[in-house]
CSV table of N, CA and C in Angstrom, one decimal:
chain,number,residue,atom,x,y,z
N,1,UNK,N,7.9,-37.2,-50.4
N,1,UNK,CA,6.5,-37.0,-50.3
N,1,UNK,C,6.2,-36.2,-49.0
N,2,UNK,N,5.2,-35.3,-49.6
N,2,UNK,CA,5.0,-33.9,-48.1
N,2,UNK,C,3.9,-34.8,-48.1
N,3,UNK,N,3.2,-34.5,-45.7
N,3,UNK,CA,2.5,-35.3,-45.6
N,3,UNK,C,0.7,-33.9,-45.6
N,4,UNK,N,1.4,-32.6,-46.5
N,4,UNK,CA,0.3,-31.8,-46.7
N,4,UNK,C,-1.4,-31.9,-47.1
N,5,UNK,N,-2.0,-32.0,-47.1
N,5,UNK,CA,-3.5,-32.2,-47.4
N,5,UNK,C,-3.8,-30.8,-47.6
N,6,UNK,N,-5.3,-30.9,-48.7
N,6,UNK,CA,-5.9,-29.6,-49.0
N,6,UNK,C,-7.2,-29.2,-47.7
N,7,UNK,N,-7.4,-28.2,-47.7
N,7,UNK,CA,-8.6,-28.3,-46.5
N,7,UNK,C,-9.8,-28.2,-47.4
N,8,UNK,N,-11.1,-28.5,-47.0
N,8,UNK,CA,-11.9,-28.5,-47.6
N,8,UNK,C,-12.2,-27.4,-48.8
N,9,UNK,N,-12.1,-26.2,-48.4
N,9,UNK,CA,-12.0,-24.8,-48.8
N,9,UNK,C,-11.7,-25.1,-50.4
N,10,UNK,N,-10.3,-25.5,-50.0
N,10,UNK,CA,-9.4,-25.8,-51.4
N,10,UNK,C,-9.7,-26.9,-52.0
N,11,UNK,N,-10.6,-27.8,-51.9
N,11,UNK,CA,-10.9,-28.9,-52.5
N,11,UNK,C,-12.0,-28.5,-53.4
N,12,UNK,N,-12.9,-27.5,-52.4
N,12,UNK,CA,-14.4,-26.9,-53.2
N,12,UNK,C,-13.7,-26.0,-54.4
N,13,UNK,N,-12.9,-25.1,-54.2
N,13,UNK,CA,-12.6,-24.7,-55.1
N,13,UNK,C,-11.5,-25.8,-56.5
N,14,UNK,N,-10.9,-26.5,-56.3
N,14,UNK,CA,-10.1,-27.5,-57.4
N,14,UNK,C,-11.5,-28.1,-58.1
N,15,UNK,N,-12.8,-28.7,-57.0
N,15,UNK,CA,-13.6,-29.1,-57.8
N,15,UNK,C,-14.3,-28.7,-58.5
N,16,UNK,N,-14.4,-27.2,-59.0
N,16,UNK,CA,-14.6,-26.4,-60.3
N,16,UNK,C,-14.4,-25.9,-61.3
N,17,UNK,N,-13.0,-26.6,-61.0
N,17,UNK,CA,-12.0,-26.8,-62.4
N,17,UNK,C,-12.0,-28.0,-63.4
N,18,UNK,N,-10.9,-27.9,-64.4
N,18,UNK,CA,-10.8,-29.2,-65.1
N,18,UNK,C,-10.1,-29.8,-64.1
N,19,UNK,N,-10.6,-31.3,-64.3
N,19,UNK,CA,-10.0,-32.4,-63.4
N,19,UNK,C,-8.7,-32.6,-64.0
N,20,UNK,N,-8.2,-32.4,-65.0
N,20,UNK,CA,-6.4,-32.4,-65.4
N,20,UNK,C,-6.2,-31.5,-64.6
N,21,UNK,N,-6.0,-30.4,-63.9
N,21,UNK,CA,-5.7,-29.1,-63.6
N,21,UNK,C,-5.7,-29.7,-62.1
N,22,UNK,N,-6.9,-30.0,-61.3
N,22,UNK,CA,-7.2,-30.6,-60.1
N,22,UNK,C,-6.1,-31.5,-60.3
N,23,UNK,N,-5.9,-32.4,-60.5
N,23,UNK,CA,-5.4,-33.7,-60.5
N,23,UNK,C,-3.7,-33.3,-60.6
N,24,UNK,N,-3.0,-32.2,-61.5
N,24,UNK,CA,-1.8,-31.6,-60.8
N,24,UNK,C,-1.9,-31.0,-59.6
N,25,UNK,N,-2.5,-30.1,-59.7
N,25,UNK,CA,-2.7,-29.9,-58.4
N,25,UNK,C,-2.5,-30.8,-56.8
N,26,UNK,N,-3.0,-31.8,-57.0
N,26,UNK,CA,-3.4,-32.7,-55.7
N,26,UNK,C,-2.0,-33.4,-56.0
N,27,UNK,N,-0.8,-33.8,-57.2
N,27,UNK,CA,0.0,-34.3,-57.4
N,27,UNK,C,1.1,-33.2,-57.0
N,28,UNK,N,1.1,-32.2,-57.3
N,28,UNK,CA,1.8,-31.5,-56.5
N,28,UNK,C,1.7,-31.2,-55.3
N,29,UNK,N,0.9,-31.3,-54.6
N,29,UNK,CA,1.1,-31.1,-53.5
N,29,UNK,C,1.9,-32.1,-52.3
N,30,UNK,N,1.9,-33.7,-53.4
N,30,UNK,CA,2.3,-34.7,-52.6
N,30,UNK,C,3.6,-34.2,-52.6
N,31,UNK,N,4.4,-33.7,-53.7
N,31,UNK,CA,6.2,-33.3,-53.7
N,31,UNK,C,6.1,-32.5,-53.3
N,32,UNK,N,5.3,-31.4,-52.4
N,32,UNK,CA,5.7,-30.0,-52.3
N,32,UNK,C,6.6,-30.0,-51.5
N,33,UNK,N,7.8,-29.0,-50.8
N,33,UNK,CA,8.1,-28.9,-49.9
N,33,UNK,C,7.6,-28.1,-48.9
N,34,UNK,N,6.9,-27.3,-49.7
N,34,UNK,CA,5.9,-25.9,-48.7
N,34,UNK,C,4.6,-26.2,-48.8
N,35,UNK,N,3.8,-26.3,-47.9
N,35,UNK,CA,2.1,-26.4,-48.2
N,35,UNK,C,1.6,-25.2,-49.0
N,36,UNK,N,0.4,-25.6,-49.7
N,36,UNK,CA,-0.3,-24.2,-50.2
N,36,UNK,C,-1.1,-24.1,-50.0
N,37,UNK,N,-2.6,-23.4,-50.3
N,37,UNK,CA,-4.1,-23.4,-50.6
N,37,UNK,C,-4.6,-23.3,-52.0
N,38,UNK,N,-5.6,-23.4,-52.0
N,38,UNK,CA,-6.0,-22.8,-53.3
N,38,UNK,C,-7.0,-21.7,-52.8
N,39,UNK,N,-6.8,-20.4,-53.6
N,39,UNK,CA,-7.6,-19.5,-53.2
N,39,UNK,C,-8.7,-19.0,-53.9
N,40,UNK,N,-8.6,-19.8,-55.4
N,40,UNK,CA,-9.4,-19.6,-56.8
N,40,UNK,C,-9.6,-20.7,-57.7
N,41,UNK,N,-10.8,-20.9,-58.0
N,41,UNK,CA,-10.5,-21.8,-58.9
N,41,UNK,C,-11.3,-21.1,-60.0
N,42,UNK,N,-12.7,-21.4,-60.7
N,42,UNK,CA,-13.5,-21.0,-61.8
N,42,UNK,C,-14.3,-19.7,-60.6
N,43,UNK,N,-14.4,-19.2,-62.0
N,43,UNK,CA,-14.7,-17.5,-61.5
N,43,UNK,C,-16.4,-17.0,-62.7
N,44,UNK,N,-16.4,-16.7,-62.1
N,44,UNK,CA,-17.4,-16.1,-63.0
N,44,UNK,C,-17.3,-14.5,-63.8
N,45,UNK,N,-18.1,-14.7,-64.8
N,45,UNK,CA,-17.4,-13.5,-65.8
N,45,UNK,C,-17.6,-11.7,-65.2
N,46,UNK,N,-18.7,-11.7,-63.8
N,46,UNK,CA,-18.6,-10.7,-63.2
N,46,UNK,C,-17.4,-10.4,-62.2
N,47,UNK,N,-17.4,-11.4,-61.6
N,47,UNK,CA,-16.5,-12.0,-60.7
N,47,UNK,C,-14.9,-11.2,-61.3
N,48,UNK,N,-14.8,-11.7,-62.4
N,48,UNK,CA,-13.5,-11.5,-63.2
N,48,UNK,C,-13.3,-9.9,-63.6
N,49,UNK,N,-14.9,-9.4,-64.4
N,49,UNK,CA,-15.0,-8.1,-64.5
N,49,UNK,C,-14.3,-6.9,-63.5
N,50,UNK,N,-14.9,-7.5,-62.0
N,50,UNK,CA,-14.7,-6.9,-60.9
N,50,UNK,C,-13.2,-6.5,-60.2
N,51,UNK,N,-12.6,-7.9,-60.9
N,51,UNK,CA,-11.4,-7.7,-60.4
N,51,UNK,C,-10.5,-7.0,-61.5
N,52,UNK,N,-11.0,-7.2,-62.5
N,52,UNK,CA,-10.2,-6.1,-63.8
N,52,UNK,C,-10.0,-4.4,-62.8
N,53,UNK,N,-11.4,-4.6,-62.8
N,53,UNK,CA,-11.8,-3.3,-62.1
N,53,UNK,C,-10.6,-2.2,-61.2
N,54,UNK,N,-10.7,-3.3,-60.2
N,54,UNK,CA,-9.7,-3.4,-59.2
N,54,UNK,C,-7.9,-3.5,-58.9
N,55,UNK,N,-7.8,-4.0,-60.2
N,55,UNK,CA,-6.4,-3.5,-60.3
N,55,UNK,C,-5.7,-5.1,-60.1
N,56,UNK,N,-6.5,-6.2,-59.8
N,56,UNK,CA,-6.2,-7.2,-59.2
N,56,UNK,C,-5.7,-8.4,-60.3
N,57,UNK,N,-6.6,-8.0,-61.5
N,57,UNK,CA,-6.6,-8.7,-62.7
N,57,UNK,C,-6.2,-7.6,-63.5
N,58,UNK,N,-5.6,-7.9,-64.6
N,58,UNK,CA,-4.9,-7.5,-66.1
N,58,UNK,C,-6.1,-7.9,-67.4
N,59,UNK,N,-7.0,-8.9,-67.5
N,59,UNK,CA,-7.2,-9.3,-68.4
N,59,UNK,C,-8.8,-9.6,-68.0
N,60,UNK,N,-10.0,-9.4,-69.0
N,60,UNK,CA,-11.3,-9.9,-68.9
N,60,UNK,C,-11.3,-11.7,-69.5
N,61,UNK,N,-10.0,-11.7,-70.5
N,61,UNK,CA,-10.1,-13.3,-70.2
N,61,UNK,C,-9.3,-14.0,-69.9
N,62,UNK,N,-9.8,-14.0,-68.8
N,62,UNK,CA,-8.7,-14.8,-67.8
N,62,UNK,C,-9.0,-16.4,-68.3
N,63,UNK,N,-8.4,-17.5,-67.9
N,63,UNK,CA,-8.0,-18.8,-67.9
N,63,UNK,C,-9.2,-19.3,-66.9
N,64,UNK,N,-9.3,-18.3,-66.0
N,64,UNK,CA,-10.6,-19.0,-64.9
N,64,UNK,C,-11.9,-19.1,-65.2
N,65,UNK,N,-12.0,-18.1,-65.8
N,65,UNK,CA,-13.3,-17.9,-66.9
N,65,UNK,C,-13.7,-19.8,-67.3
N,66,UNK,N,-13.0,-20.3,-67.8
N,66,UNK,CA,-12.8,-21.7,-68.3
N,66,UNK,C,-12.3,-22.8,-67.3
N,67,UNK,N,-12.4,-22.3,-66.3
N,67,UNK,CA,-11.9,-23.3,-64.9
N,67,UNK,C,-10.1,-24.2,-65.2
N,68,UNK,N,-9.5,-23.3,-66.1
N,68,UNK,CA,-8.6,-23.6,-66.9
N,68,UNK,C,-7.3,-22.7,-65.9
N,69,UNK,N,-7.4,-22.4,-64.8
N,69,UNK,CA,-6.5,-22.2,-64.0
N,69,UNK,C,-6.8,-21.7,-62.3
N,70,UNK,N,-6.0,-21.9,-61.6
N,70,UNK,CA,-6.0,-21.9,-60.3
N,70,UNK,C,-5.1,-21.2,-59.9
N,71,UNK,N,-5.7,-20.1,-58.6
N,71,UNK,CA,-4.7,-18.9,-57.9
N,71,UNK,C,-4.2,-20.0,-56.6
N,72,UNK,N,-2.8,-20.1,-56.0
N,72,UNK,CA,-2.7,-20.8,-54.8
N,72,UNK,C,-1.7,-19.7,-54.1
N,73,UNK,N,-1.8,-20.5,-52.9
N,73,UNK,CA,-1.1,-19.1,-52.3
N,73,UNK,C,-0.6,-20.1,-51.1
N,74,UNK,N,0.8,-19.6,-50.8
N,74,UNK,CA,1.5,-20.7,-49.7
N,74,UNK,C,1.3,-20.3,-48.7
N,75,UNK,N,1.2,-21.4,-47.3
N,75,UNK,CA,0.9,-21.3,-46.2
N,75,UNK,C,2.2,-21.0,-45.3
N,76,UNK,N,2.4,-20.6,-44.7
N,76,UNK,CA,3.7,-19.7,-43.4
N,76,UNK,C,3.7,-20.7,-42.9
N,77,UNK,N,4.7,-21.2,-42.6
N,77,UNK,CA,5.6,-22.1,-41.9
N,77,UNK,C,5.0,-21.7,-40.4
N,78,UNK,N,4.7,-23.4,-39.3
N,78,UNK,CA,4.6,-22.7,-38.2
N,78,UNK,C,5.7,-22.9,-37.2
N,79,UNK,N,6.1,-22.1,-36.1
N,79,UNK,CA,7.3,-22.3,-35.8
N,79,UNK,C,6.8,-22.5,-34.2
């Protein structure tokens, strides 16, 4: 059991997803070995547009569109 926590940031974002989705989420994080964030959660369909745009996204329908997935991105070890 990692003794990791989400910071708020990442909690606002899990809370605008599906609560199955959140609820791994928060369960993984207790086994993690590496901390993460969450950097994404539901997106909106301009939002998503934009990032097609950009090179950033592949797809107009993404999973986020539906709060049906989450971008996380791990935190650097502090030394």
């Amino acid at each position: 059991m990692s003794n990791f926590k989400f910071s708020q940031k990442s909690i606002d974002k899990l809370n605008s997803v599906d609560p199955k989705l959140k609820f791994l989420a928060e369960e993984v994080l207790k086994i993690s070995p590496i901390d993460f964030s969450i950097t994404c959660g539901l997106r909106t369909k301009e939002e998503q547009e934009q990032l097609v745009k950009e090179g950033k996204s592949k797809t107009i329908y993404s999973k986020h569109l539906l709060g049906k997935a989450i971008d996380i991105l791990p935190c650097k070890e502090k030394y």
